[in-house]
mmCIF file of C-alpha atoms and ligand atoms in Angstrom:
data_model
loop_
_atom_site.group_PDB
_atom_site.id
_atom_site.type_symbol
_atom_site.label_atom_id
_atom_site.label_comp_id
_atom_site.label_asym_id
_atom_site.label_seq_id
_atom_site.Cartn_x
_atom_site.Cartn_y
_atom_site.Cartn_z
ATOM 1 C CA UNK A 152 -16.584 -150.192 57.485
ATOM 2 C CA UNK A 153 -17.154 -146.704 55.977
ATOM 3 C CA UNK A 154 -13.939 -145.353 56.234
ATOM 4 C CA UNK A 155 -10.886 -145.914 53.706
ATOM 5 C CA UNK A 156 -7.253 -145.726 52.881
ATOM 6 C CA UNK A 157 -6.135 -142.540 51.525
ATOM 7 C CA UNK A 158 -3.311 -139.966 50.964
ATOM 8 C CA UNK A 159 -4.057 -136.528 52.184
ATOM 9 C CA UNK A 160 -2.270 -133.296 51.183
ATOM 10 C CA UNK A 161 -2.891 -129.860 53.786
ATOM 11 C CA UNK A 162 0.084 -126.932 53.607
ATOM 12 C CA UNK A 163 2.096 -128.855 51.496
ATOM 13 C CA UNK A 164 2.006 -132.395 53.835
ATOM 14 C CA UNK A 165 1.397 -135.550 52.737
ATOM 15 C CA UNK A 166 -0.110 -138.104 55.315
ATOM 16 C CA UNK A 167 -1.262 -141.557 54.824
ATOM 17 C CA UNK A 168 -4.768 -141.904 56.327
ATOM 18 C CA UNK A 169 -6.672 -145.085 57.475
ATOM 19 C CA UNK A 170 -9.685 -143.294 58.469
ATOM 20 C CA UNK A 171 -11.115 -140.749 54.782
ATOM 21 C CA UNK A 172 -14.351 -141.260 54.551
ATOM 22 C CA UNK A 173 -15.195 -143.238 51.647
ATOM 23 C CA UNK A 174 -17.104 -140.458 49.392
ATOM 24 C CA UNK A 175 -21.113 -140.366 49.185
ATOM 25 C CA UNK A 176 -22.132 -140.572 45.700
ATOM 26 C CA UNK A 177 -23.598 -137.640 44.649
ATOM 27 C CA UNK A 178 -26.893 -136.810 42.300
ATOM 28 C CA UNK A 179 -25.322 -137.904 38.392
ATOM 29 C CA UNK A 180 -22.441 -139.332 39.849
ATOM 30 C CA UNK A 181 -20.657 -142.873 40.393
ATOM 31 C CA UNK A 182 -18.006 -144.066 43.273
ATOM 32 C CA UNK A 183 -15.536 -145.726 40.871
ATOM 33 C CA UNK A 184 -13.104 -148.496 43.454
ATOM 34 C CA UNK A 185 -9.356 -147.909 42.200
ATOM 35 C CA UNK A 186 -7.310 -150.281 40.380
ATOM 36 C CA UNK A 187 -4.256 -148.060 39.613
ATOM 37 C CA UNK A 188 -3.326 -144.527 40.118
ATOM 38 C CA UNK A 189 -0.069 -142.689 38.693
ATOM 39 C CA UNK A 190 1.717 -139.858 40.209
ATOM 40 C CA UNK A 191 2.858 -136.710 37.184
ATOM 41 C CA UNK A 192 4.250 -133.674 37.923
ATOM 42 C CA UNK A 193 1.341 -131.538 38.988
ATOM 43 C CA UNK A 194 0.704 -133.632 41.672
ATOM 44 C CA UNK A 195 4.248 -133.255 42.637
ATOM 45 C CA UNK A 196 3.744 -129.189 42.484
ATOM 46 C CA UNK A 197 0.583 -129.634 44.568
ATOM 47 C CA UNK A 198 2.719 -130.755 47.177
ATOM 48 C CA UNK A 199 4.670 -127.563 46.411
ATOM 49 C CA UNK A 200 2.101 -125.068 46.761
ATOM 50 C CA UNK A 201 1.464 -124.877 42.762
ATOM 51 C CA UNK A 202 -2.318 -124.528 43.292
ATOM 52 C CA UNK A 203 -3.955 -124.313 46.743
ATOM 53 C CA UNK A 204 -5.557 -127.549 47.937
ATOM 54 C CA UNK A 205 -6.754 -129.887 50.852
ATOM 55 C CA UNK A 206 -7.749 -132.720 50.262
ATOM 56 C CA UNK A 207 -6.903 -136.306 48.339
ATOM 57 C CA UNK A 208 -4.457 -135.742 45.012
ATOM 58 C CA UNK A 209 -4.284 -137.485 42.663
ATOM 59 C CA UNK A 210 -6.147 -137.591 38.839
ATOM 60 C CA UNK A 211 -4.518 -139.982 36.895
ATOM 61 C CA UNK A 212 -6.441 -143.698 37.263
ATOM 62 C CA UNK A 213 -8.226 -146.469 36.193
ATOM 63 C CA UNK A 214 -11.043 -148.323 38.095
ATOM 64 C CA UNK A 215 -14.666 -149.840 37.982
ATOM 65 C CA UNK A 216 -17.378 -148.415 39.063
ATOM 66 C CA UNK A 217 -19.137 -150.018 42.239
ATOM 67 C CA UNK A 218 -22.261 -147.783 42.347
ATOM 68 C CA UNK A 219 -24.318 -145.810 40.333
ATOM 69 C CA UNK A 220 -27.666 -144.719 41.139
ATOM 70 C CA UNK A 221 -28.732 -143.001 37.800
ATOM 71 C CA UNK A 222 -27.271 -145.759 35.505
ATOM 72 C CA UNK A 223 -26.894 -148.851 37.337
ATOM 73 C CA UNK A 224 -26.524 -150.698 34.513
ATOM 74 C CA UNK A 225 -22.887 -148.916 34.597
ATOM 75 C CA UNK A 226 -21.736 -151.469 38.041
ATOM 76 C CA UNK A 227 -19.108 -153.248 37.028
ATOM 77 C CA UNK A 228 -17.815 -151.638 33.933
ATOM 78 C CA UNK A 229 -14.065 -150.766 34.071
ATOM 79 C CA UNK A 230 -13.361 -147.348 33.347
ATOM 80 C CA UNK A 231 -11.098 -143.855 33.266
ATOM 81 C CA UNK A 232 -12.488 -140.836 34.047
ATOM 82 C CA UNK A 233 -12.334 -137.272 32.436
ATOM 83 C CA UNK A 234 -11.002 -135.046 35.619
ATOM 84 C CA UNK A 235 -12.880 -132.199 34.811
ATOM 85 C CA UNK A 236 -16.460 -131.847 36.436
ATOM 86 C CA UNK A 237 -18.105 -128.602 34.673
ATOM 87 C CA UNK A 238 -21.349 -127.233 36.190
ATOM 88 C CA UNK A 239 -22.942 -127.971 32.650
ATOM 89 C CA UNK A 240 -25.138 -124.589 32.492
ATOM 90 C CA UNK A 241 -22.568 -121.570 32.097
ATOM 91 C CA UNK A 242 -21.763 -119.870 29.070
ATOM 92 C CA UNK A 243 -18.549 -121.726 28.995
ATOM 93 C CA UNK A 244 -20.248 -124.930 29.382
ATOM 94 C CA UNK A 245 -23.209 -124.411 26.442
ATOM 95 C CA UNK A 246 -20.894 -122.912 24.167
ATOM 96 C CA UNK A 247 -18.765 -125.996 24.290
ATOM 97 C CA UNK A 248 -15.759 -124.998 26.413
ATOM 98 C CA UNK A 249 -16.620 -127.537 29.614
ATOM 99 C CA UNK A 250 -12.932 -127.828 30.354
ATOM 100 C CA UNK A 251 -13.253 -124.042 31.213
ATOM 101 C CA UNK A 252 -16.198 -124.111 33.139
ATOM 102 C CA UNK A 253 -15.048 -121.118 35.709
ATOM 103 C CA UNK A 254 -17.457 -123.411 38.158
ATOM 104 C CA UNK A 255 -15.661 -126.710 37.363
ATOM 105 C CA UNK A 256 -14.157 -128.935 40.095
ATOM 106 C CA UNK A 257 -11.357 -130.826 38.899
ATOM 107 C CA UNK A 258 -10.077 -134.265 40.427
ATOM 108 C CA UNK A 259 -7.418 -133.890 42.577
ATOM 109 C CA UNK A 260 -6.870 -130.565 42.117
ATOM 110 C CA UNK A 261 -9.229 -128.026 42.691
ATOM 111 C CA UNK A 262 -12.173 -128.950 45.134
ATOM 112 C CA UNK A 263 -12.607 -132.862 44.160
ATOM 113 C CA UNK A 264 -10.895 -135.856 46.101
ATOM 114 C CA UNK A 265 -8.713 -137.183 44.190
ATOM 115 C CA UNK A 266 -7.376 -140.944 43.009
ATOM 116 C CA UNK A 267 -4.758 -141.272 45.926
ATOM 117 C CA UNK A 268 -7.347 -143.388 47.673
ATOM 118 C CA UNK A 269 -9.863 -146.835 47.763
ATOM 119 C CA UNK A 270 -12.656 -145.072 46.079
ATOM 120 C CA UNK A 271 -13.297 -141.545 44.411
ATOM 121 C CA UNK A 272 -16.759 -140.044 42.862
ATOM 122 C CA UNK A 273 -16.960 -138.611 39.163
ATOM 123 C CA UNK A 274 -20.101 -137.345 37.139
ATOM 124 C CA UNK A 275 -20.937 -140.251 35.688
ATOM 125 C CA UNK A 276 -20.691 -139.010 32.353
ATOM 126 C CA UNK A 277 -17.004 -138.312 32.642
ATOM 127 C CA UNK A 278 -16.515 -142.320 33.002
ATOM 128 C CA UNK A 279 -15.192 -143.538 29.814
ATOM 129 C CA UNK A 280 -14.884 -147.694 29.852
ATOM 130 C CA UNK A 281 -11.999 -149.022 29.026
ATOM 131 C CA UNK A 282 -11.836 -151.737 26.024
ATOM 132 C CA UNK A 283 -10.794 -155.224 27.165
ATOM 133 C CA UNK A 284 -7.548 -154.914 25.181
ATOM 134 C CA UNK A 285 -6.136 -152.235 27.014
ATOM 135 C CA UNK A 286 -4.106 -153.495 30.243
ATOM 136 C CA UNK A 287 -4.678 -151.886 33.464
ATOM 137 C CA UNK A 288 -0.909 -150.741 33.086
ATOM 138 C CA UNK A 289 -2.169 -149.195 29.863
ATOM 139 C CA UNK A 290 -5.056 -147.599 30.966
ATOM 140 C CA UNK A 291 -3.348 -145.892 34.181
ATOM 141 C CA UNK A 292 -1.938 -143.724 31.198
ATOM 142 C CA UNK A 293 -5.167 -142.524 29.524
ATOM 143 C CA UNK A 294 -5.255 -138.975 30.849
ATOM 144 C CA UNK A 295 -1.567 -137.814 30.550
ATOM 145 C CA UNK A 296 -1.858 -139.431 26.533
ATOM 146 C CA UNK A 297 -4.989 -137.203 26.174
ATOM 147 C CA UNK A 298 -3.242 -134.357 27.326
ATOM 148 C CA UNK A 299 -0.631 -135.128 25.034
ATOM 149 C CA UNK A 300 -3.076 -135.368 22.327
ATOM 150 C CA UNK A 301 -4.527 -132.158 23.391
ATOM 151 C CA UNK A 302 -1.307 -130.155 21.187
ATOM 152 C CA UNK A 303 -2.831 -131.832 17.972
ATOM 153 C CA UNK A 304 -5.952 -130.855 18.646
ATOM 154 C CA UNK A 305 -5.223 -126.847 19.188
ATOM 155 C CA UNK A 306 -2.219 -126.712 16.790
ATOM 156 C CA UNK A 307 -1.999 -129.291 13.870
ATOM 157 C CA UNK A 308 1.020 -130.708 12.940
ATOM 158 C CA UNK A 309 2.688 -131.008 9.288
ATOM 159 C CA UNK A 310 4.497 -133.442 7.543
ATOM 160 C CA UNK A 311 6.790 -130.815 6.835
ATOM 161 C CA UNK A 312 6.961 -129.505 10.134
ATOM 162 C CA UNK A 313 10.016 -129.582 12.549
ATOM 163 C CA UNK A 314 9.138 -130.186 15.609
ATOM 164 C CA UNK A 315 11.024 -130.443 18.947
ATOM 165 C CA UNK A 316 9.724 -131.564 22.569
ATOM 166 C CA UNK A 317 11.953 -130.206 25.155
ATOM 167 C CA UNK A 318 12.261 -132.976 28.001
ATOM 168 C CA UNK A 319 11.888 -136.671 27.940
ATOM 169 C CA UNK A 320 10.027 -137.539 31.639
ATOM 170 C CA UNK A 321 6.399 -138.952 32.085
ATOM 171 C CA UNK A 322 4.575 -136.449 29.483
ATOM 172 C CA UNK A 323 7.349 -136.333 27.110
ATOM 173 C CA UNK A 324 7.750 -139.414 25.892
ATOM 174 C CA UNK A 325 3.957 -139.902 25.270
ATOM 175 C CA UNK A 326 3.948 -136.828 23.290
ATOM 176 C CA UNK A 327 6.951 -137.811 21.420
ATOM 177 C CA UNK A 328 4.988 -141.208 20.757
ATOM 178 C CA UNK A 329 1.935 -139.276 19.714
ATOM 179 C CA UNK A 330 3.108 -137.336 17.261
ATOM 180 C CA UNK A 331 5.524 -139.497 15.458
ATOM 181 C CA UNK A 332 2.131 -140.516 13.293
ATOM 182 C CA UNK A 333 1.917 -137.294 11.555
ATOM 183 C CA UNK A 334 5.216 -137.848 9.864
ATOM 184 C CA UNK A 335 7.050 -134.994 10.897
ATOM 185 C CA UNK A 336 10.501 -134.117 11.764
ATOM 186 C CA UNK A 337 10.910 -134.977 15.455
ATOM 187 C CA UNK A 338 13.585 -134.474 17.684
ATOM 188 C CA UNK A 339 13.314 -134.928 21.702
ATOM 189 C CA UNK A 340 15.594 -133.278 23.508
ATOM 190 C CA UNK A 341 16.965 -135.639 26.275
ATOM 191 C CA UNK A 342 18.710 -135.880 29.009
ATOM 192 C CA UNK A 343 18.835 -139.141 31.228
ATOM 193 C CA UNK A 344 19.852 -142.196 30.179
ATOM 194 C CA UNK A 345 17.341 -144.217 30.826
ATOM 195 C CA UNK A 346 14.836 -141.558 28.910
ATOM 196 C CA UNK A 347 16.815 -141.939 25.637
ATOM 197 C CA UNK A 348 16.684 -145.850 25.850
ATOM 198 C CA UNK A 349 13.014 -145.204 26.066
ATOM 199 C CA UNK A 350 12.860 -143.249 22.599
ATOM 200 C CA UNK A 351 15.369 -145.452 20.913
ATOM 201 C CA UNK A 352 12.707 -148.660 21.770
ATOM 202 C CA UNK A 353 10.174 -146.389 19.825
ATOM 203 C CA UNK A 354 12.500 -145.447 17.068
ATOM 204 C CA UNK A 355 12.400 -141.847 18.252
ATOM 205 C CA UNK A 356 15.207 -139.811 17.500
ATOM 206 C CA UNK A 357 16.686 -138.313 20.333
ATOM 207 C CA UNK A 358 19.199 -135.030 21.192
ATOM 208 C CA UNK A 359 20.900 -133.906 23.767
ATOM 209 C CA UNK A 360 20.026 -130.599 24.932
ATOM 210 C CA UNK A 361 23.336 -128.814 23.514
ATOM 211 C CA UNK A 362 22.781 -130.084 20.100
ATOM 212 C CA UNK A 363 19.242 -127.929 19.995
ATOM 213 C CA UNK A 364 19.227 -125.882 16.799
ATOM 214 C CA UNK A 365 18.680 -122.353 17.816
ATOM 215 C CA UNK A 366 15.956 -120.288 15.767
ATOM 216 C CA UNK A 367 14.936 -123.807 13.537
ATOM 217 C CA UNK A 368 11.927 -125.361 14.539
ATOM 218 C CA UNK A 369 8.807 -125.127 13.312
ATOM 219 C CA UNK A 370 7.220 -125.815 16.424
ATOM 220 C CA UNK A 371 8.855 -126.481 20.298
ATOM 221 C CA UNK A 372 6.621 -128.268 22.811
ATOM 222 C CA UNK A 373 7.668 -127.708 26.619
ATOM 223 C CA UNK A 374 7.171 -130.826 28.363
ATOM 224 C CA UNK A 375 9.787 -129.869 30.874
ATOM 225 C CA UNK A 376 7.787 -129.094 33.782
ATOM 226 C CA UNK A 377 10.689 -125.817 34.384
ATOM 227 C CA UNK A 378 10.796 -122.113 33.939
ATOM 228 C CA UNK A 379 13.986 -123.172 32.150
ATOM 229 C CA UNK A 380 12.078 -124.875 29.656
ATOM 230 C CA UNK A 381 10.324 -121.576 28.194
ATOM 231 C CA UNK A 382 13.485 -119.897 27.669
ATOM 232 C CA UNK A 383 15.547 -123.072 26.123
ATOM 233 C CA UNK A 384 11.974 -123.187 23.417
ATOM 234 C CA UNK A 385 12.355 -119.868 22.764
ATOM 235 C CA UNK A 386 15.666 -119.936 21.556
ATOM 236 C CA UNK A 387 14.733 -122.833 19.424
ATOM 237 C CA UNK A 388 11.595 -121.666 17.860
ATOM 238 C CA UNK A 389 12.088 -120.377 14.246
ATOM 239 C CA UNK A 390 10.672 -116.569 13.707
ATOM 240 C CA UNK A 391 6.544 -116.771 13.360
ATOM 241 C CA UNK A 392 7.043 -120.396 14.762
ATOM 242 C CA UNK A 393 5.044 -121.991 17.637
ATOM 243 C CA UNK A 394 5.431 -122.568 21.334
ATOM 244 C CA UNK A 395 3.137 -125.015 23.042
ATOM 245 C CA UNK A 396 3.911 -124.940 26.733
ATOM 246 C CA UNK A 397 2.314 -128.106 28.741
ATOM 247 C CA UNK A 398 4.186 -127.603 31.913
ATOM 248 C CA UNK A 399 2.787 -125.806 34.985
ATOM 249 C CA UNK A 400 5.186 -125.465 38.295
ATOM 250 C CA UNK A 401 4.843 -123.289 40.849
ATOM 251 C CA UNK A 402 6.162 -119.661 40.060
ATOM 252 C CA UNK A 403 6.607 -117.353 37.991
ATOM 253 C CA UNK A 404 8.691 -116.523 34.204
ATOM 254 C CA UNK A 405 10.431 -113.697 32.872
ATOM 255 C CA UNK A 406 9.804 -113.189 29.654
ATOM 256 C CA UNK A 407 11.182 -111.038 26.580
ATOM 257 C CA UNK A 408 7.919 -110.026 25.295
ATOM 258 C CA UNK A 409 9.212 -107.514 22.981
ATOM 259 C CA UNK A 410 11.340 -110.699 21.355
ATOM 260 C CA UNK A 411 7.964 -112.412 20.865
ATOM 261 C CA UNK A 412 6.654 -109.871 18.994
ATOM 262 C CA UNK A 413 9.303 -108.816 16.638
ATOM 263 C CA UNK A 414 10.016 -112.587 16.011
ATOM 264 C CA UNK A 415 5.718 -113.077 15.587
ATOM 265 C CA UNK A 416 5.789 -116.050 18.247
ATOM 266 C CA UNK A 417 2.609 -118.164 18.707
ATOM 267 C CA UNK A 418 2.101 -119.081 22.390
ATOM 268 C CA UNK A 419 -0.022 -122.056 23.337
ATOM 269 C CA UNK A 420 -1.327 -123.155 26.519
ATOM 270 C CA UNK A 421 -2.029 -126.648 26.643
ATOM 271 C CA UNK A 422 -3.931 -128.723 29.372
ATOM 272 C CA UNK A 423 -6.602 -131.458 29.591
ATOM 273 C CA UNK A 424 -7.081 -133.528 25.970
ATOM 274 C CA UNK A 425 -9.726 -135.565 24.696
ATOM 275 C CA UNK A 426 -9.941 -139.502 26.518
ATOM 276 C CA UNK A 427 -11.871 -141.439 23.416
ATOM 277 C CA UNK A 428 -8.893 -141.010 20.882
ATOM 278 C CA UNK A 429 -6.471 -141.685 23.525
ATOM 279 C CA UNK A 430 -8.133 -145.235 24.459
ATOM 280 C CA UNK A 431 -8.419 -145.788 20.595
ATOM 281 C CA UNK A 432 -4.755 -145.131 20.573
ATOM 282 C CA UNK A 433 -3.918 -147.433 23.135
ATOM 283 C CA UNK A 434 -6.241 -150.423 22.124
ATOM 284 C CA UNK A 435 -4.569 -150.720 18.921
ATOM 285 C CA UNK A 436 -1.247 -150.422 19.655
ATOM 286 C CA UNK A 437 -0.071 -147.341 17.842
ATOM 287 C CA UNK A 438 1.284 -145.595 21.833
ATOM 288 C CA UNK A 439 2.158 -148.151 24.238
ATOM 289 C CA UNK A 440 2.889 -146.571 27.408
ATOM 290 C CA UNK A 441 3.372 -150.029 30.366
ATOM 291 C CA UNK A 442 7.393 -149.045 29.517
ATOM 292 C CA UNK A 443 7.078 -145.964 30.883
ATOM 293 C CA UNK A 444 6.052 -147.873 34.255
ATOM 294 C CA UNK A 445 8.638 -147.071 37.350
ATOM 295 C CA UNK A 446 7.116 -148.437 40.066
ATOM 296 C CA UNK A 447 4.126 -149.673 42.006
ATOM 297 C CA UNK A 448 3.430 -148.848 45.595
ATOM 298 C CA UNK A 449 0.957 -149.103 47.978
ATOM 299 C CA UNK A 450 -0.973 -146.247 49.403
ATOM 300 C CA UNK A 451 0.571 -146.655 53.720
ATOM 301 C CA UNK A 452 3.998 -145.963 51.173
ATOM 302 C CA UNK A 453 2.851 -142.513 49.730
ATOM 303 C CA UNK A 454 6.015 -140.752 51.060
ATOM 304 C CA UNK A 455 8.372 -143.154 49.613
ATOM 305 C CA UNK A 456 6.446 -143.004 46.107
ATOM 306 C CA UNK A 457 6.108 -139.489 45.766
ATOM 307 C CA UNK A 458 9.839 -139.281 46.539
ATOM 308 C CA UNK A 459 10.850 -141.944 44.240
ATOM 309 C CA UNK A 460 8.460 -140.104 41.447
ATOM 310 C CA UNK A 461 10.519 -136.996 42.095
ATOM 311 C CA UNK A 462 13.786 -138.951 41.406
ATOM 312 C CA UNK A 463 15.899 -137.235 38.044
ATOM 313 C CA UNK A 464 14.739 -139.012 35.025
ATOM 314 C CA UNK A 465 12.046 -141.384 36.936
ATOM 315 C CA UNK A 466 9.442 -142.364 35.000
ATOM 316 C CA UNK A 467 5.930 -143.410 35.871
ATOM 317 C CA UNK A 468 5.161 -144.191 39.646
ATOM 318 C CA UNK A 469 1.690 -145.892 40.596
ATOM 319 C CA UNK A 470 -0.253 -146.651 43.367
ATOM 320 C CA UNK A 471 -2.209 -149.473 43.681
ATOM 321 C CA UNK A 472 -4.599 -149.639 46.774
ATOM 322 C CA UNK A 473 -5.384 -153.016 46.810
ATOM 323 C CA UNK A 474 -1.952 -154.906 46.031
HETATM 324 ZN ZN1 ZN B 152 -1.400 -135.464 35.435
HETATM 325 ZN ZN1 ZN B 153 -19.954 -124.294 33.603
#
């Protein structure tokens, strides 16, 4: 009775397993049992080849944590977990930088089982618990919202500011809701259906991507997930505006970099974000991501749910392990 359901990705296969090991716990860590996890769009370049890795996907998740030998008063507490696991005592790590720890593991991604599974294992200081008032459907959401957060944090946002997010999918549309709060001038570039019914619910004002001023905005965010997406912001971007790119995909970009001088373009890189203001977010309301929700599926249907996450337009496909 040690064993456990579980996808596993090797060269770019994805099998359902009966038989993973269910993880040991670890010195400072906790094995957290898995209510929900969601499938985004690096998980779907894993499978790609994006980043090398073996092993269980899968980073997005909410569960409760069923053992915990240095704080056992932690059992039971429902929680979300911060995906990166820094080795605490570089010079990345004391000066403050732990999300690039050049010795960090990262869940799902680069040597750490992932959520795709019964049970994963997390330092237990990366487990955040989750506030009553935010749903399990809610909560599934918590570390794509903090990623999304994450462009506030490097690059604030004016009132006065135009801003554009190119693409409308899973990310998208949580940025979009994220930053309508500063006030500024927001357009989302859209393109399915079903994604522009989304913004219009959240009073979001949407374009399609012809109508995208060229040489305008203040600020473009790539949620796109494409090497089309970097070219379609740079046209957009004003001269001495700002790029913030959030999608990674396997491959390769040309890029003018003689345009991105002369113009004066600021290039940001944008990754993990910060959990606690994204659960404060959720708890009272102000980003409610459950719409977002495609569809749930059960682990033995892996193939079928990473295919339906990489329909057009699809939003937000979950697993849930145990029904
Ligand atoms: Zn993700
Ligand atoms: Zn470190």
């Amino acid at each position: 009775m040690d064993t456990m359901q579980a996808v596993w990705l090797e060269n770019g296969e994805l099998t359902y397993r009966r038989d993973a090991p269910i993880p040991r716990v670890p010195p400072g860590e906790a094995l957290v049992k898995i209510r929900r996890a969601g499938i985004c769009s690096t998980d779907l370049e894993l499978v790609k080849g994006y980043y090398p890795f073996t092993g269980i996907p899968g980073h997005e998740f909410v569960g409760d944590i069923v053992d915990c030998p240095d704080r056992p008063e932690r059992v039971g507490q429902r929680v979300v977990g911060e995906i990166n696991a820094p080795c605490g005592i570089c010079t990345a790590c004391v000066s403050g930088r732990p999300r690039h720890c050049p010795h960090r593991t990262v869940l799902g991604i680069v040597n750490r089982n992932g959520a795709f599974a019964e049970y994963l294992t997390l330092p237990t200081g990366n487990l955040i618990r989750v506030p009553d008032a935010v749903s399990d459907a809610a909560a599934v959401f918590v570390e794509p919202l903090a990623a999304a957060l994450q462009i506030q944090q490097q690059n604030p946002i004016r009132p006065t500011d135009r801003v554009l997010v190119l693409g409308a999918g899973r990310l998208g549309q949580l940025i979009a809701q994220a930053i309508t709060g500063t006030g500024c001038a927001l357009q989302v570039a859209a393109r399915h259906p079903v994604q522009r019914r989304l913004l219009e619910r959240r009073q979001i004002p949407w374009i399609d991507e012809a109508q995208v001023r060229q040489r305008y905005y203040d600020i473009v965010i790539d949620a796109t997930g494409t090497a089309a997406g970097f070219d379609a912001a740079r046209r957009a971007v004003r001269p001495a505006g700002t790029i913030v790119v959030k999608s990674t995909y396997k491959g390769e970009l040309g890029i003018d970099l003689s345009a991105l001088v002369v113009d004066e373009i600021t290039v940001v890189g944008s990754r993990c974000g910060p959990f606690a203001p994204a659960l404060r977010l959720l708890e009272k309301g102000i980003v409610d991501p459950t719409f977002l929700m495609a569809d749930l599926y059960p682990l033995s249907n892996a193939a079928a749910a990473f295919n339906r996450a990489k329909e057009p337009g699809v939003l937000k496909v979950v697993f849930v392990p145990y029904g």
